[in-house]
Amino acid sequence: MSGSGSWAVRSDGTADGIVLAVDFPGTGRREAGFTDLAERLDIPYALWETLPPPLASGTTLSGAEWIDRWLAGVEASGRPVRAVMGFCAASPYAAVLAHRIGALQGEMPDVVFFDPDIPQEFFLYWQYQQIMERFLPELSAEETAAARQRGEQAREQAEDLTALGAELSRSFCEYGEPACRRAGLDDERTAEFLGGFTTYVSFVCGSSQIAAQEPEALVGAWSTATAVTSAGSGEAGRLVAKEMPFPDVAHVDLLATAEVAATVSALLK
């Protein structure tokens, strides 16, 4: 691990340079992650992936604070950054981080997106529903229905993504705490589970915030980036300098596909 807990080393390199990968790694998620990609890459550089704060803390950060946290770890290393990659809703972070690093080191790193997107209300609402139903089986049918309705109301009434995230976090903790108790989790595990969701919501909301706050950095990086896209890619993947489509690969498998890794390896050498 490097960068005071803000980065995890997913693979070592032989050359003096690092490739940064921005994502929110989580246990039990359906989508393959950068750990899967790292196992298949053939590049001379180390691969670092962003890490959230300790999940039990339930830390909430603004978009700018997420960027500052990661940038501090990179600066402390003193190593040149060759590329910055972002997965899905983390793409705005990757764009702004690449812009900041380019200003610091005098050379813009390559930017690679995987199914890039800028998170909207529907994305966060959908994630809430999925996590609630997949990871809280101890809830009764009535409780699950009530939690779903609470989420729908929050989506309808929230003024923006940040407000929606705050309400969904409150709802998740309200229903999640008794579910954790019924599952036999102790205080520490319960805090980690509930805090993990709160921190994830902060991550998603921060991505939307940073996209709105730094449009020049976002557009600049987007206009030079390469997007590796799957069968489930949205319109954002077609707004980059170069799209490398994999129409036969599902979104959940994008970072664990050998052909994708070979393509990315060629891009980063």
PDB file of N, CA and C in Angstrom, residues 81-85 98 107-112 224-226 267-269:
ATOM      1  N   VAL A  81       3.655   9.950 -13.285  1.00  0.00           N
ATOM      2  CA  VAL A  81       2.426   9.235 -13.630  1.00  0.00           C
ATOM      3  C   VAL A  81       2.328   9.153 -15.145  1.00  0.00           C
ATOM      4  N   ARG A  82       2.245   7.935 -15.652  1.00  0.00           N
ATOM      5  CA  ARG A  82       2.199   7.718 -17.093  1.00  0.00           C
ATOM      6  C   ARG A  82       0.773   7.742 -17.638  1.00  0.00           C
ATOM      7  N   ALA A  83      -0.174   7.298 -16.833  1.00  0.00           N
ATOM      8  CA  ALA A  83      -1.572   7.254 -17.286  1.00  0.00           C
ATOM      9  C   ALA A  83      -2.492   7.267 -16.081  1.00  0.00           C
ATOM     10  N   VAL A  84      -3.713   7.747 -16.308  1.00  0.00           N
ATOM     11  CA  VAL A  84      -4.761   7.699 -15.305  1.00  0.00           C
ATOM     12  C   VAL A  84      -5.975   7.014 -15.945  1.00  0.00           C
ATOM     13  N   MET A  85      -6.515   6.030 -15.249  1.00  0.00           N
ATOM     14  CA  MET A  85      -7.661   5.291 -15.759  1.00  0.00           C
ATOM     15  C   MET A  85      -8.845   5.464 -14.816  1.00  0.00           C
ATOM     16  N   ALA A  98      -6.039  13.583 -13.697  1.00  0.00           N
ATOM     17  CA  ALA A  98      -5.050  13.644 -14.773  1.00  0.00           C
ATOM     18  C   ALA A  98      -4.684  15.095 -15.083  1.00  0.00           C
ATOM     19  N   GLU A 107       3.576  17.423 -17.849  1.00  0.00           N
ATOM     20  CA  GLU A 107       3.209  16.545 -18.969  1.00  0.00           C
ATOM     21  C   GLU A 107       1.927  15.815 -18.609  1.00  0.00           C
ATOM     22  N   MET A 108       0.951  15.922 -19.471  1.00  0.00           N
ATOM     23  CA  MET A 108      -0.341  15.297 -19.228  1.00  0.00           C
ATOM     24  C   MET A 108      -0.224  13.783 -19.388  1.00  0.00           C
ATOM     25  N   PRO A 109      -0.630  13.025 -18.378  1.00  0.00           N
ATOM     26  CA  PRO A 109      -0.628  11.570 -18.542  1.00  0.00           C
ATOM     27  C   PRO A 109      -1.712  11.138 -19.512  1.00  0.00           C
ATOM     28  N   ASP A 110      -1.550   9.960 -20.065  1.00  0.00           N
ATOM     29  CA  ASP A 110      -2.610   9.391 -20.887  1.00  0.00           C
ATOM     30  C   ASP A 110      -3.850   9.170 -20.026  1.00  0.00           C
ATOM     31  N   VAL A 111      -5.007   9.244 -20.636  1.00  0.00           N
ATOM     32  CA  VAL A 111      -6.264   9.032 -19.928  1.00  0.00           C
ATOM     33  C   VAL A 111      -7.029   7.910 -20.616  1.00  0.00           C
ATOM     34  N   VAL A 112      -7.415   6.913 -19.825  1.00  0.00           N
ATOM     35  CA  VAL A 112      -8.174   5.769 -20.348  1.00  0.00           C
ATOM     36  C   VAL A 112      -9.409   5.580 -19.481  1.00  0.00           C
ATOM     37  N   THR A 224      -9.127  14.163 -25.100  1.00  0.00           N
ATOM     38  CA  THR A 224      -7.884  13.476 -25.469  1.00  0.00           C
ATOM     39  C   THR A 224      -7.876  12.014 -25.039  1.00  0.00           C
ATOM     40  N   ALA A 225      -8.922  11.584 -24.346  1.00  0.00           N
ATOM     41  CA  ALA A 225      -8.927  10.256 -23.742  1.00  0.00           C
ATOM     42  C   ALA A 225      -9.271   9.155 -24.742  1.00  0.00           C
ATOM     43  N   THR A 226      -8.943   7.934 -24.305  1.00  0.00           N
ATOM     44  CA  THR A 226      -9.391   6.723 -24.993  1.00  0.00           C
ATOM     45  C   THR A 226     -10.435   6.057 -24.114  1.00  0.00           C
ATOM     46  N   LEU A 267      -1.847   0.119 -25.330  1.00  0.00           N
ATOM     47  CA  LEU A 267      -2.012   1.569 -25.187  1.00  0.00           C
ATOM     48  C   LEU A 267      -0.986   2.163 -24.226  1.00  0.00           C
ATOM     49  N   LEU A 268      -0.642   1.416 -23.184  1.00  0.00           N
ATOM     50  CA  LEU A 268       0.171   1.966 -22.091  1.00  0.00           C
ATOM     51  C   LEU A 268       1.659   1.690 -22.228  1.00  0.00           C
ATOM     52  N   LYS A 269       2.070   0.950 -23.224  1.00  0.00           N
ATOM     53  CA  LYS A 269       3.502   0.651 -23.363  1.00  0.00           C
ATOM     54  C   LYS A 269       4.233   1.824 -23.987  1.00  0.00           C
TER      55      LYS A 269
END
